[in-house]
Short mmCIF file of C-alpha atoms and ligand atoms in Angstrom, two decimals:
data_model
loop_
_atom_site.label_atom_id
_atom_site.label_comp_id
_atom_site.label_asym_id
_atom_site.label_seq_id
_atom_site.Cartn_x
_atom_site.Cartn_y
_atom_site.Cartn_z
CA MET H 1 25.96 26.75 -48.54
CA MET H 2 24.66 27.15 -44.63
CA SER H 3 24.32 31.28 -44.34
CA PRO H 4 25.67 32.81 -40.91
CA ARG H 5 22.25 33.40 -39.51
CA SER H 6 20.96 29.61 -40.25
CA PHE H 7 24.41 28.12 -39.24
CA VAL H 8 23.60 30.21 -35.81
CA ALA H 9 19.76 28.49 -35.18
CA GLY H 10 21.35 25.06 -36.26
CA ALA H 11 23.87 25.32 -33.20
CA PHE H 12 21.32 26.81 -31.06
CA VAL H 13 18.85 23.75 -31.86
CA ALA H 14 21.82 21.53 -31.34
CA LEU H 15 22.97 22.85 -28.31
CA ALA H 16 19.35 22.66 -26.76
CA LEU H 17 18.96 19.21 -28.16
CA SER H 18 21.92 18.51 -26.38
CA LEU H 19 21.33 19.98 -23.22
CA SER H 20 17.84 17.92 -22.97
CA ALA H 21 19.65 14.83 -23.94
CA ALA H 22 21.95 15.71 -21.66
CA GLU H 23 19.46 16.07 -18.48
CA VAL H 24 17.98 12.87 -18.71
CA GLN H 25 21.23 10.40 -17.96
CA LEU H 26 20.89 7.24 -15.88
CA THR H 27 23.15 4.85 -14.87
CA LEU H 28 22.14 1.20 -13.67
CA ARG H 29 24.23 0.11 -11.61
CA ALA H 30 23.97 -3.68 -11.63
CA ASP H 31 27.41 -3.83 -10.09
CA ALA H 32 25.83 -2.06 -6.74
CA PRO H 33 23.08 -4.27 -5.39
CA GLY H 34 21.12 -2.93 -2.61
CA PRO H 35 18.99 -4.37 0.09
CA VAL H 36 16.18 -6.79 -1.13
CA ILE H 37 13.11 -5.32 -1.77
CA ASN H 38 10.91 -6.88 0.72
CA ARG H 39 7.87 -8.52 -1.25
CA ASN H 40 5.51 -6.75 1.71
CA LEU H 41 6.02 -3.27 0.75
CA TYR H 42 3.23 -4.85 -2.21
CA GLY H 43 0.95 -5.49 1.25
CA HIS H 44 -2.86 -4.29 1.10
CA PHE H 45 -5.07 -3.04 3.50
CA ALA H 46 -9.06 -4.20 3.64
CA GLU H 47 -11.18 -2.58 6.56
CA HIS H 48 -14.94 -3.34 7.36
CA LEU H 49 -15.45 0.30 5.44
CA GLY H 50 -18.21 0.81 3.01
CA ARG H 51 -17.99 -1.87 0.17
CA CYS H 52 -14.67 -2.97 0.81
CA ILE H 53 -15.42 -6.21 2.61
CA TYR H 54 -19.31 -6.77 2.12
CA GLU H 55 -19.89 -6.38 -1.72
CA GLY H 56 -16.20 -6.26 -2.56
CA ILE H 57 -14.84 -9.25 -1.04
CA TRP H 58 -17.42 -10.70 0.61
CA VAL H 59 -20.92 -11.19 -1.63
CA GLY H 60 -21.86 -14.44 0.58
CA PRO H 61 -22.27 -18.35 -0.69
CA ASP H 62 -26.07 -17.71 -1.34
CA SER H 63 -25.12 -14.63 -3.57
CA PRO H 64 -25.84 -14.74 -7.68
CA ILE H 65 -22.45 -13.39 -8.24
CA PRO H 66 -20.22 -16.32 -8.86
CA ASN H 67 -18.22 -16.79 -5.90
CA THR H 68 -16.16 -19.50 -3.71
CA ARG H 69 -17.10 -20.13 -0.29
CA GLY H 70 -19.17 -16.46 -0.69
CA TYR H 71 -15.97 -14.70 -1.66
CA ARG H 72 -16.53 -13.08 -5.00
CA ASN H 73 -14.64 -15.23 -7.67
CA ARG H 74 -13.62 -12.18 -10.02
CA VAL H 75 -11.93 -10.84 -6.99
CA LEU H 76 -10.31 -13.67 -6.22
CA ALA H 77 -8.35 -14.21 -9.50
CA ALA H 78 -7.70 -10.39 -9.79
CA LEU H 79 -5.80 -10.66 -6.60
CA LYS H 80 -4.09 -14.29 -7.14
CA GLN H 81 -2.72 -12.23 -9.98
CA LEU H 82 -1.28 -9.54 -7.90
CA ASN H 83 1.06 -12.14 -5.65
CA VAL H 84 -0.33 -10.09 -2.57
CA PRO H 85 2.09 -10.87 -0.05
CA VAL H 86 -0.07 -9.52 2.80
CA LEU H 87 -3.36 -8.33 3.32
CA ARG H 88 -4.10 -6.06 6.92
CA TRP H 89 -7.45 -6.46 8.32
CA PRO H 90 -10.41 -5.49 10.30
CA GLY H 91 -9.21 -1.60 10.11
CA GLY H 92 -8.12 0.89 10.57
CA CYS H 93 -10.43 2.79 13.27
CA PHE H 94 -12.50 -0.32 13.04
CA ALA H 95 -9.78 -2.43 14.49
CA ASP H 96 -10.40 -0.26 17.84
CA GLU H 97 -14.20 -0.73 17.79
CA TYR H 98 -14.01 -4.56 16.73
CA HIS H 99 -14.60 -7.47 19.14
CA TRP H 100 -13.51 -10.97 17.57
CA LYS H 101 -15.97 -13.01 19.77
CA ASP H 102 -18.97 -11.68 17.97
CA GLY H 103 -17.36 -12.82 14.17
CA ILE H 104 -16.98 -16.28 14.84
CA GLY H 105 -19.62 -19.63 14.92
CA PRO H 106 -22.40 -20.05 12.88
CA ARG H 107 -23.39 -16.71 11.05
CA GLU H 108 -26.99 -16.69 11.30
CA LYS H 109 -26.48 -16.81 15.12
CA ARG H 110 -23.85 -13.78 15.48
CA PRO H 111 -24.38 -10.51 16.60
CA SER H 112 -24.81 -7.24 15.29
CA MET H 113 -22.99 -4.09 15.78
CA TYR H 114 -22.54 -0.52 14.95
CA ASN H 115 -20.27 0.69 12.72
CA SER H 116 -19.91 4.06 14.51
CA HIS H 117 -16.77 5.31 12.17
CA TRP H 118 -17.97 4.49 8.47
CA GLY H 119 -21.40 5.47 7.69
CA GLY H 120 -23.08 4.05 10.94
CA VAL H 121 -23.77 1.41 9.07
CA VAL H 122 -25.23 -2.37 10.94
CA GLU H 123 -22.69 -4.69 10.64
CA ASN H 124 -23.97 -8.36 10.53
CA ASN H 125 -20.29 -10.09 11.09
CA HIS H 126 -20.52 -12.81 8.75
CA PHE H 127 -16.92 -11.74 7.74
CA GLY H 128 -14.87 -12.44 10.73
CA THR H 129 -11.74 -14.48 11.61
CA HIS H 130 -12.52 -17.33 10.06
CA GLU H 131 -13.43 -16.00 6.84
CA PHE H 132 -10.84 -13.48 7.01
CA LEU H 133 -7.89 -16.18 7.28
CA ASP H 134 -9.34 -18.48 4.67
CA PHE H 135 -9.75 -15.70 2.21
CA CYS H 136 -5.97 -15.41 2.82
CA GLU H 137 -5.09 -19.00 2.04
CA LEU H 138 -7.35 -18.21 -0.93
CA ILE H 139 -5.41 -15.65 -2.47
CA GLY H 140 -2.03 -16.61 -0.88
CA ALA H 141 -1.35 -13.80 1.35
CA GLU H 142 0.04 -13.57 4.62
CA PRO H 143 -2.57 -12.31 7.13
CA TYR H 144 -1.99 -9.15 9.42
CA VAL H 145 -4.34 -8.60 11.92
CA CYS H 146 -4.64 -5.65 14.18
CA LEU H 147 -5.82 -5.74 17.66
CA ASN H 148 -8.02 -3.82 19.51
CA VAL H 149 -6.72 -1.68 22.04
CA GLY H 150 -9.13 1.42 22.06
CA SER H 151 -11.83 0.06 23.34
CA GLY H 152 -11.22 -3.76 23.84
CA THR H 153 -9.08 -5.32 27.11
CA VAL H 154 -5.61 -7.13 27.66
CA GLN H 155 -8.10 -10.31 27.91
CA GLU H 156 -9.40 -10.33 24.69
CA ALA H 157 -6.32 -9.25 22.78
CA MET H 158 -4.28 -12.03 24.44
CA GLU H 159 -7.41 -14.27 23.72
CA TRP H 160 -7.69 -13.68 20.15
CA VAL H 161 -4.09 -14.56 19.50
CA GLU H 162 -4.38 -18.01 21.54
CA TYR H 163 -7.54 -18.76 18.96
CA ILE H 164 -5.97 -17.97 15.68
CA THR H 165 -2.55 -19.75 16.51
CA SER H 166 -2.65 -21.53 19.38
CA PRO H 167 -1.69 -25.75 19.19
CA ALA H 168 -2.66 -26.56 22.51
CA SER H 169 -5.36 -27.60 24.40
CA SER H 170 -6.50 -24.29 25.94
CA PRO H 171 -9.89 -22.74 25.75
CA MET H 172 -9.74 -20.45 23.03
CA ALA H 173 -7.45 -22.83 20.70
CA ASN H 174 -10.74 -25.45 21.85
CA LEU H 175 -13.04 -22.94 20.40
CA ARG H 176 -11.56 -22.62 17.35
CA ARG H 177 -11.95 -26.21 17.12
CA ALA H 178 -15.42 -26.23 17.86
CA HIS H 179 -16.09 -23.95 15.29
CA GLY H 180 -14.39 -25.99 12.58
CA ARG H 181 -10.77 -25.62 12.56
CA GLU H 182 -8.38 -27.84 14.05
CA GLN H 183 -5.00 -26.70 13.14
CA PRO H 184 -3.89 -23.13 14.20
CA TRP H 185 -3.53 -20.49 11.65
CA ARG H 186 0.19 -19.40 11.15
CA VAL H 187 -0.04 -15.58 11.66
CA LYS H 188 3.06 -13.55 11.72
CA TYR H 189 1.30 -10.05 11.76
CA PHE H 190 0.14 -8.56 14.69
CA GLY H 191 -0.96 -4.96 15.28
CA ILE H 192 -1.16 -3.71 18.83
CA GLY H 193 -3.86 -0.86 18.02
CA ASN H 194 -4.40 1.37 15.23
CA GLU H 195 -4.10 5.38 15.00
CA SER H 196 -3.86 5.19 18.86
CA TRP H 197 -3.60 8.82 18.57
CA GLY H 198 -6.47 9.62 17.09
CA CYS H 199 -9.59 7.41 16.50
CA GLY H 200 -7.96 4.38 18.16
CA GLY H 201 -8.27 6.23 21.40
CA ASN H 202 -6.91 9.92 21.50
CA MET H 203 -3.28 8.50 23.65
CA THR H 204 -0.55 10.65 24.24
CA PRO H 205 2.81 8.66 23.02
CA GLU H 206 3.43 8.36 26.77
CA PHE H 207 0.49 6.55 27.66
CA TYR H 208 0.64 4.36 24.25
CA ALA H 209 3.97 3.50 24.87
CA ASP H 210 2.85 2.07 28.22
CA ASN H 211 -0.22 0.45 26.73
CA TYR H 212 1.74 -1.19 23.91
CA ARG H 213 4.00 -2.77 26.64
CA ARG H 214 1.37 -3.99 28.28
CA TYR H 215 -0.53 -5.41 25.23
CA ASN H 216 2.72 -6.44 23.67
CA THR H 217 3.14 -8.94 26.84
CA PHE H 218 0.21 -10.98 26.21
CA VAL H 219 0.49 -11.20 22.72
CA LYS H 220 2.38 -14.63 23.00
CA ASN H 221 3.80 -16.91 20.59
CA TYR H 222 2.53 -19.86 20.72
CA GLN H 223 4.14 -22.23 18.22
CA LYS H 224 8.08 -22.84 18.99
CA ASP H 225 8.81 -22.50 15.06
CA HIS H 226 6.73 -19.83 14.56
CA ARG H 227 7.47 -16.36 16.16
CA LEU H 228 5.12 -13.22 15.75
CA PHE H 229 5.93 -9.80 14.03
CA ARG H 230 4.82 -7.14 16.32
CA ILE H 231 3.62 -3.68 14.96
CA ALA H 232 3.01 -0.89 17.44
CA CYS H 233 0.91 1.74 16.37
CA GLY H 234 3.33 4.71 14.73
CA SER H 235 3.07 8.24 13.93
CA ASN H 236 0.58 10.49 11.89
CA GLY H 237 2.52 12.02 9.10
CA GLN H 238 4.99 14.14 10.27
CA ASP H 239 4.33 13.95 14.27
CA TYR H 240 8.02 13.00 14.44
CA ASN H 241 7.91 13.08 18.60
CA TRP H 242 5.47 9.80 18.33
CA THR H 243 8.34 8.18 16.69
CA GLU H 244 11.08 9.56 19.63
CA VAL H 245 9.16 8.25 22.52
CA LEU H 246 7.73 4.75 20.64
CA MET H 247 11.52 4.10 19.87
CA GLN H 248 12.65 5.12 23.54
CA LYS H 249 10.23 3.38 25.22
CA ALA H 250 9.31 0.51 23.37
CA ALA H 251 11.62 0.02 20.39
CA LYS H 252 13.16 -3.43 22.26
CA GLN H 253 9.47 -4.93 22.30
CA MET H 254 8.28 -4.25 18.78
CA ASN H 255 9.53 -5.56 15.19
CA GLY H 256 7.62 -3.12 13.54
CA LEU H 257 6.46 0.46 13.72
CA SER H 258 3.74 1.82 11.64
CA LEU H 259 3.61 5.07 9.91
CA HIS H 260 0.34 6.67 8.15
CA TRP H 261 0.57 9.31 5.22
CA TYR H 262 -2.26 9.59 2.76
CA THR H 263 -1.98 12.07 -0.10
CA LEU H 264 -4.30 14.68 -0.52
CA PRO H 265 -4.44 16.95 -3.90
CA THR H 266 -5.04 19.75 -2.01
CA GLY H 267 -4.03 19.29 1.32
CA ASN H 268 -7.18 20.32 3.16
CA TRP H 269 -9.06 17.80 4.38
CA LYS H 270 -12.75 19.54 4.22
CA LYS H 271 -12.51 19.77 0.49
CA LYS H 272 -9.74 17.17 -0.65
CA GLY H 273 -10.10 17.76 -4.24
CA SER H 274 -11.85 15.72 -7.04
CA ALA H 275 -10.71 11.66 -8.12
CA THR H 276 -11.65 12.54 -11.68
CA GLU H 277 -12.57 16.02 -12.28
CA PHE H 278 -9.13 18.09 -11.68
CA THR H 279 -6.52 20.32 -13.60
CA GLU H 280 -2.77 20.25 -14.26
CA ALA H 281 -2.69 22.40 -11.11
CA GLU H 282 -4.35 19.34 -9.27
CA TRP H 283 -2.26 17.13 -10.95
CA PHE H 284 0.81 18.82 -9.80
CA SER H 285 -0.18 19.26 -6.10
CA THR H 286 -1.04 15.74 -5.99
CA LEU H 287 2.19 14.75 -7.01
CA ARG H 288 4.00 17.29 -5.04
CA ASN H 289 2.33 15.87 -1.69
CA THR H 290 2.77 12.03 -2.63
CA LEU H 291 6.56 12.89 -2.31
CA LYS H 292 6.70 14.00 0.56
CA MET H 293 6.67 10.28 1.58
CA ASP H 294 10.58 10.80 0.93
CA GLU H 295 11.05 12.92 3.60
CA LEU H 296 8.74 11.48 6.17
CA ILE H 297 10.77 8.01 5.70
CA THR H 298 13.89 9.76 5.85
CA LYS H 299 13.08 11.78 8.90
CA HIS H 300 11.23 9.41 10.98
CA ALA H 301 13.86 6.51 9.88
CA ALA H 302 16.62 8.49 10.92
CA ILE H 303 14.78 8.97 14.27
CA MET H 304 14.88 5.02 14.39
CA ASP H 305 18.59 4.65 13.78
CA LYS H 306 19.16 6.64 17.15
CA TYR H 307 17.58 3.90 18.97
CA ASP H 308 18.15 0.54 16.49
CA PRO H 309 21.01 1.38 14.38
CA ASP H 310 21.08 -2.60 13.59
CA LYS H 311 17.56 -1.83 11.81
CA LYS H 312 15.70 -4.88 13.42
CA VAL H 313 12.54 -2.47 13.95
CA GLY H 314 10.84 -2.08 10.52
CA LEU H 315 8.76 0.92 9.36
CA VAL H 316 5.42 -0.28 8.39
CA ILE H 317 3.65 1.77 6.64
CA ASP H 318 0.19 0.36 6.65
CA GLU H 319 -1.96 3.06 5.21
CA TRP H 320 -1.01 5.28 2.15
CA GLY H 321 -2.58 6.33 -0.83
CA THR H 322 -4.96 9.11 -2.38
CA TRP H 323 -7.35 10.47 -1.04
CA TYR H 324 -10.18 12.28 -2.55
CA ASP H 325 -13.55 13.98 -1.84
CA VAL H 326 -15.99 10.77 -2.27
CA GLU H 327 -17.93 10.17 -5.84
CA PRO H 328 -20.80 12.30 -6.11
CA GLY H 329 -23.96 10.71 -4.41
CA THR H 330 -22.38 7.98 -2.54
CA ASN H 331 -22.18 7.78 1.10
CA PRO H 332 -19.91 10.13 2.64
CA GLY H 333 -18.63 7.48 5.31
CA PHE H 334 -17.98 4.81 2.51
CA LEU H 335 -14.96 6.80 1.18
CA TYR H 336 -15.70 5.51 -2.08
CA GLN H 337 -13.54 7.18 -5.05
CA GLN H 338 -12.25 6.88 -8.57
CA ASN H 339 -8.99 6.46 -9.80
CA THR H 340 -7.17 7.65 -12.56
CA LEU H 341 -4.03 7.36 -14.32
CA ARG H 342 -2.87 10.11 -11.97
CA ASP H 343 -3.23 7.30 -9.12
CA ALA H 344 -1.18 4.98 -11.61
CA VAL H 345 1.54 7.75 -10.95
CA VAL H 346 1.18 8.11 -7.60
CA ALA H 347 1.37 4.18 -6.66
CA ALA H 348 4.53 4.16 -8.98
CA LEU H 349 6.10 7.07 -7.34
CA ASN H 350 5.89 5.40 -4.10
CA PHE H 351 7.04 2.25 -4.90
CA HIS H 352 10.30 3.99 -5.92
CA LEU H 353 10.46 5.59 -2.74
CA PHE H 354 9.47 2.17 -0.63
CA HIS H 355 12.34 0.51 -2.62
CA ARG H 356 14.79 3.20 -2.03
CA HIS H 357 14.44 2.88 1.75
CA ALA H 358 14.26 -0.86 1.36
CA ASP H 359 16.82 -0.88 4.09
CA ARG H 360 14.21 0.25 6.66
CA VAL H 361 10.61 0.03 5.10
CA ALA H 362 9.61 -3.42 5.91
CA MET H 363 6.03 -3.55 4.76
CA ALA H 364 3.76 -0.88 3.09
CA ASN H 365 -0.46 -1.28 2.80
CA ILE H 366 -2.25 0.36 0.30
CA ALA H 367 -5.40 1.92 1.43
CA GLN H 368 -7.62 -0.38 0.39
CA THR H 369 -8.20 -2.78 -1.77
CA ILE H 370 -11.66 -2.70 -3.08
CA ASN H 371 -14.38 0.08 -3.22
CA VAL H 372 -12.40 2.47 -0.89
CA LEU H 373 -9.92 5.20 -1.18
CA GLN H 374 -7.10 4.05 -3.72
CA ALA H 375 -8.55 1.17 -4.71
CA VAL H 376 -7.40 -1.74 -6.96
CA ILE H 377 -10.66 -2.84 -7.58
CA LEU H 378 -14.07 -1.41 -8.06
CA THR H 379 -17.13 -3.29 -7.95
CA ASP H 380 -20.82 -2.42 -8.89
CA LYS H 381 -23.20 -5.38 -8.14
CA GLU H 382 -21.90 -7.78 -10.38
CA LYS H 383 -19.22 -5.73 -12.20
CA MET H 384 -15.93 -5.15 -11.54
CA VAL H 385 -13.40 -3.48 -12.86
CA LEU H 386 -9.40 -3.16 -12.18
CA THR H 387 -8.26 0.68 -11.88
CA PRO H 388 -5.00 2.00 -13.04
CA THR H 389 -3.57 1.78 -9.35
CA TYR H 390 -4.25 -2.40 -10.03
CA HIS H 391 -2.05 -1.98 -13.29
CA VAL H 392 1.11 -0.65 -11.48
CA PHE H 393 1.03 -3.46 -8.72
CA GLU H 394 0.81 -6.05 -11.50
CA MET H 395 3.44 -4.27 -13.30
CA PHE H 396 5.86 -3.73 -10.72
CA LYS H 397 5.47 -7.26 -9.02
CA VAL H 398 8.34 -8.16 -10.71
CA HIS H 399 10.35 -6.35 -8.46
CA GLN H 400 8.75 -8.30 -5.56
CA GLY H 401 11.34 -9.59 -3.45
CA ALA H 402 13.94 -8.73 -5.85
CA THR H 403 17.56 -7.23 -5.01
CA SER H 404 17.28 -3.49 -5.28
CA LEU H 405 20.01 -2.54 -7.59
CA GLY H 406 21.53 1.30 -7.73
CA VAL H 407 19.79 3.86 -9.92
CA ASP H 408 21.86 7.10 -10.42
CA LEU H 409 19.66 9.71 -12.44
CA THR H 410 19.70 13.15 -13.34
CA SER H 411 16.15 13.86 -13.32
CA PRO H 412 14.97 16.95 -15.75
CA ASP H 413 12.11 19.09 -14.08
CA TYR H 414 8.37 19.20 -14.18
CA VAL H 415 7.96 23.03 -13.78
CA PHE H 416 4.36 23.71 -13.43
CA GLU H 417 4.00 27.78 -12.56
CA LYS H 418 6.51 28.61 -10.29
CA GLU H 419 6.90 25.26 -8.71
CA LYS H 420 8.96 21.93 -10.07
CA LEU H 421 9.16 18.33 -9.11
CA PRO H 422 11.52 15.60 -10.72
CA ALA H 423 9.98 14.50 -14.06
CA VAL H 424 11.65 11.45 -14.52
CA SER H 425 11.74 8.57 -11.28
CA ALA H 426 13.26 5.23 -11.94
CA SER H 427 14.04 2.07 -9.84
CA ALA H 428 15.94 -1.24 -10.74
CA SER H 429 16.58 -4.62 -9.41
CA ARG H 430 17.27 -8.17 -10.16
CA ASP H 431 14.88 -11.26 -9.33
CA ALA H 432 16.12 -14.60 -8.38
CA ALA H 433 16.05 -15.91 -12.15
CA GLY H 434 18.56 -12.92 -12.85
CA LYS H 435 16.49 -10.44 -14.70
CA VAL H 436 16.84 -6.87 -14.49
CA HIS H 437 13.76 -4.79 -14.24
CA LEU H 438 13.92 -1.31 -14.63
CA SER H 439 10.92 1.05 -13.81
CA LEU H 440 10.78 4.59 -14.92
CA VAL H 441 7.93 7.07 -14.34
CA ASN H 442 7.15 10.48 -16.09
CA THR H 443 5.67 12.53 -13.95
CA ASP H 444 5.62 15.63 -16.67
CA PRO H 445 1.85 15.49 -18.25
CA LYS H 446 2.79 17.77 -21.08
CA ASN H 447 6.44 16.60 -22.13
CA ALA H 448 8.10 13.04 -23.26
CA HIS H 449 11.71 12.61 -22.27
CA THR H 450 14.26 10.63 -23.61
CA VAL H 451 16.39 8.68 -20.60
CA THR H 452 19.66 7.25 -21.82
CA CYS H 453 20.77 4.51 -19.83
CA THR H 454 24.31 3.32 -19.36
CA LEU H 455 24.24 -0.02 -17.79
CA ALA H 456 27.01 -0.86 -15.66
CA GLY H 457 28.21 -4.25 -14.51
CA LEU H 458 25.32 -5.59 -17.10
CA ALA H 459 25.85 -7.27 -20.53
CA ALA H 460 21.93 -6.58 -21.56
CA LYS H 461 20.73 -8.83 -24.78
CA SER H 462 17.15 -7.80 -25.24
CA VAL H 463 14.70 -5.19 -23.60
CA ASN H 464 11.01 -5.61 -23.89
CA GLY H 465 8.17 -3.83 -21.44
CA ARG H 466 5.03 -2.23 -20.69
CA ILE H 467 3.72 0.98 -20.55
CA LEU H 468 0.15 2.50 -18.68
CA THR H 469 -0.29 5.70 -20.24
CA ALA H 470 -3.54 7.61 -21.61
CA ALA H 471 -4.26 10.43 -23.68
CA ALA H 472 -5.48 12.16 -20.13
CA MET H 473 -4.45 13.26 -16.78
CA ASN H 474 -8.06 11.65 -15.62
CA ALA H 475 -8.55 8.61 -17.56
CA HIS H 476 -10.21 6.13 -15.44
CA ASN H 477 -11.77 2.86 -16.04
CA THR H 478 -15.72 2.23 -15.54
CA PHE H 479 -18.07 -0.18 -15.78
CA ALA H 480 -19.25 0.59 -19.21
CA ALA H 481 -15.48 0.97 -20.19
CA PRO H 482 -13.34 -1.06 -18.51
CA ALA H 483 -10.27 -1.16 -20.50
CA ALA H 484 -9.71 2.36 -20.87
CA VAL H 485 -6.35 2.50 -19.27
CA GLN H 486 -4.24 -1.07 -18.88
CA PRO H 487 -0.94 -1.53 -19.99
CA ALA H 488 0.56 -2.29 -23.49
CA ALA H 489 3.46 -3.27 -24.89
CA PHE H 490 5.83 -0.33 -25.25
CA THR H 491 8.36 -0.57 -28.06
CA GLY H 492 10.28 2.96 -26.95
CA ALA H 493 12.93 1.27 -25.89
CA THR H 494 16.19 0.17 -27.73
CA LEU H 495 19.49 -1.55 -27.24
CA ALA H 496 22.77 -0.21 -28.92
CA ASP H 497 25.87 -0.19 -28.17
CA GLY H 498 25.77 -1.45 -24.83
CA LYS H 499 23.10 1.58 -23.79
CA LEU H 500 19.68 1.53 -23.32
CA THR H 501 17.44 4.28 -25.07
CA VAL H 502 13.84 4.99 -23.73
CA ALA H 503 11.37 7.39 -25.29
CA LEU H 504 9.20 7.67 -22.27
CA PRO H 505 5.93 9.31 -23.24
CA ALA H 506 4.43 12.27 -21.10
CA LYS H 507 2.58 11.14 -17.85
CA SER H 508 3.45 7.27 -18.21
CA VAL H 509 4.49 4.59 -16.49
CA VAL H 510 6.82 1.92 -18.17
CA VAL H 511 8.57 -1.17 -16.75
CA LEU H 512 11.46 -2.54 -18.76
CA GLU H 513 13.02 -6.19 -18.35
CA LEU H 514 16.65 -6.38 -19.37
O1 AHR Z 601 -8.05 3.90 5.60
C1 AHR Z 601 -9.61 4.61 6.21
C2 AHR Z 601 -9.04 5.13 7.66
O2 AHR Z 601 -8.05 6.28 7.48
C3 AHR Z 601 -8.84 3.86 8.66
O3 AHR Z 601 -9.55 3.84 9.12
C4 AHR Z 601 -8.00 4.89 9.57
O4 AHR Z 601 -6.59 4.13 10.15
C5 AHR Z 601 -7.01 6.17 9.11
O5 AHR Z 601 -7.67 7.25 9.64
#
C-alpha cells in the first residue's frame, strides 16, 4: 500500500508531468490555410567579397578543380540540390562601386578594379554579367541584379538593363550579341542601389527616394510579356523613418522594399563574438537577437500597410544572417566565418518568421552563399563542406511555394539566467501534392520537449521526418570532418488516435512529413 508520503510525492510528479505535457500543445490547422510561402524566401546573396565569387563559385575554366565553364562542379551540384529560387548579385556594398561594362567581353581584356570595401583586393572582373547569368541558368535560380546608384549614373543603370533584357536592335542589345548572347535574358528582379543610407551613398531617405524615382524611370520593361520587379533600398534594421519616407514618396513606383538585419551574438560591431567558441550565454543572446526579426517585420509591415493596404509592395529581406568575428588568421575584409548548429537554429527560426509574415515578405536572401558570413558552403582549395545552415535550407525546401497552415502553439520558455525566449517554434505547410510538412525547432540546448499535436482537418496516416542536431552547441563541419552535423532519420514522432506526438530533443531542428 502506498504511504501518505509517497502518495504526495507521486502526486507531485504526476502534476509536474501533466503540467509539462500540457505546456507543449500544438494544433496544426490544416483546416486554416494561410498565404502561399513564396519560394523566394529561400533566396541567396553572392557578393564580390572575399572568397564568395572567386574560389567559391568561380574557379576559372583552366582550374584543376573540376568545373563547368569555370564554375566549381561541386558547388553547382550542391546548390541545385537546394532549389535556390533567386540569387542576388553583385553586392552589397560592392554593387555601388561596380561598373558593369568592365565585366563583359573577352576576360583577358577586362580591366581590373580595386575592391575598396572588401579587403582592398584587386578584382579582375572575370566574373561579370554573362558569368553570373550563366551561373543562374546552371543552378536554376532567378537572377536578382543590384544596380549601382551610389557611384554610377542613370545612363549606366539604364544601359545595363537594356543590355540584359532588350530583344531590340539597339546599341546595348547589339553589344550583348557581339559578346555572344543573341537572346535577351529574362531577368526580373532589379535592385536600385544597396544600403543607400550607408556604403551606397550615405543618403537621407528623402534624397534617396527622389533618386529612386529618377533611376526607376529609366529601368524599363523591354519585353512585352515580361515585367520587371523593382526593389528599392530599404531600411537598416530599426530605421522605421526610412520606410515611412520611402513608402510615402515612392510606393507606387516600386514592387519591393528591402530590409537588412544581421544577427550578432553580442550586438556589438567591434566585438561580435566567435562563430565556434561560445558559451550558453552567447547561444542564448544570438537566438534572442535573431528573433528581433519578428518585431522588425511587424513594424515595417505596419508602416507599409498604411500606404499599401493591398500589400502590393513586397518586403524583401535581401540580407540576413549571422555576423561573427572572422575566423582567426583570415583577412578581416573577407568576412569568413565557421557555421555551427547555432546557425542552423538561427536559419530555421528565421524561416518560421518569414512564413508567418508570408503575406508581406516576398523574398529573403541569406548573406552569403559561399565562404562569407552565414554561408551554406565553405571551400578550401579543392575541398568543399556543407554547413549546418545548408542542411536547414535543404530540409526546409519542402516549404517552398507551399500553402502555409495555421499553427497554434503554446511554447514553454527556454530560460537562461533572468531572460527567456520560446523553447519551441513551429511552422507548417501543404505542398501541391497535398503533403503536409511540419517543421519544429527546440532552442533549448539542455532540455528536450514533448510536443503533443492535434491535427485539425487532417487525417494523417503516416509520419516520417529528419532531424538536425548534435551533442554540442558549437558542433560544426570541417574539411577534415565534413559530416559532423548532418540530417538523420527522425524516429521520435508517432501517430496515435489522430494525434501526433513528437519527442523533440534539445537544440534540434526537425522536419516531419505527414
Ligand atoms: O553582406 C556584407 C555586407 O553587409 C554587404 O555588402 C552590405 O550590404 C552589408 O552591410
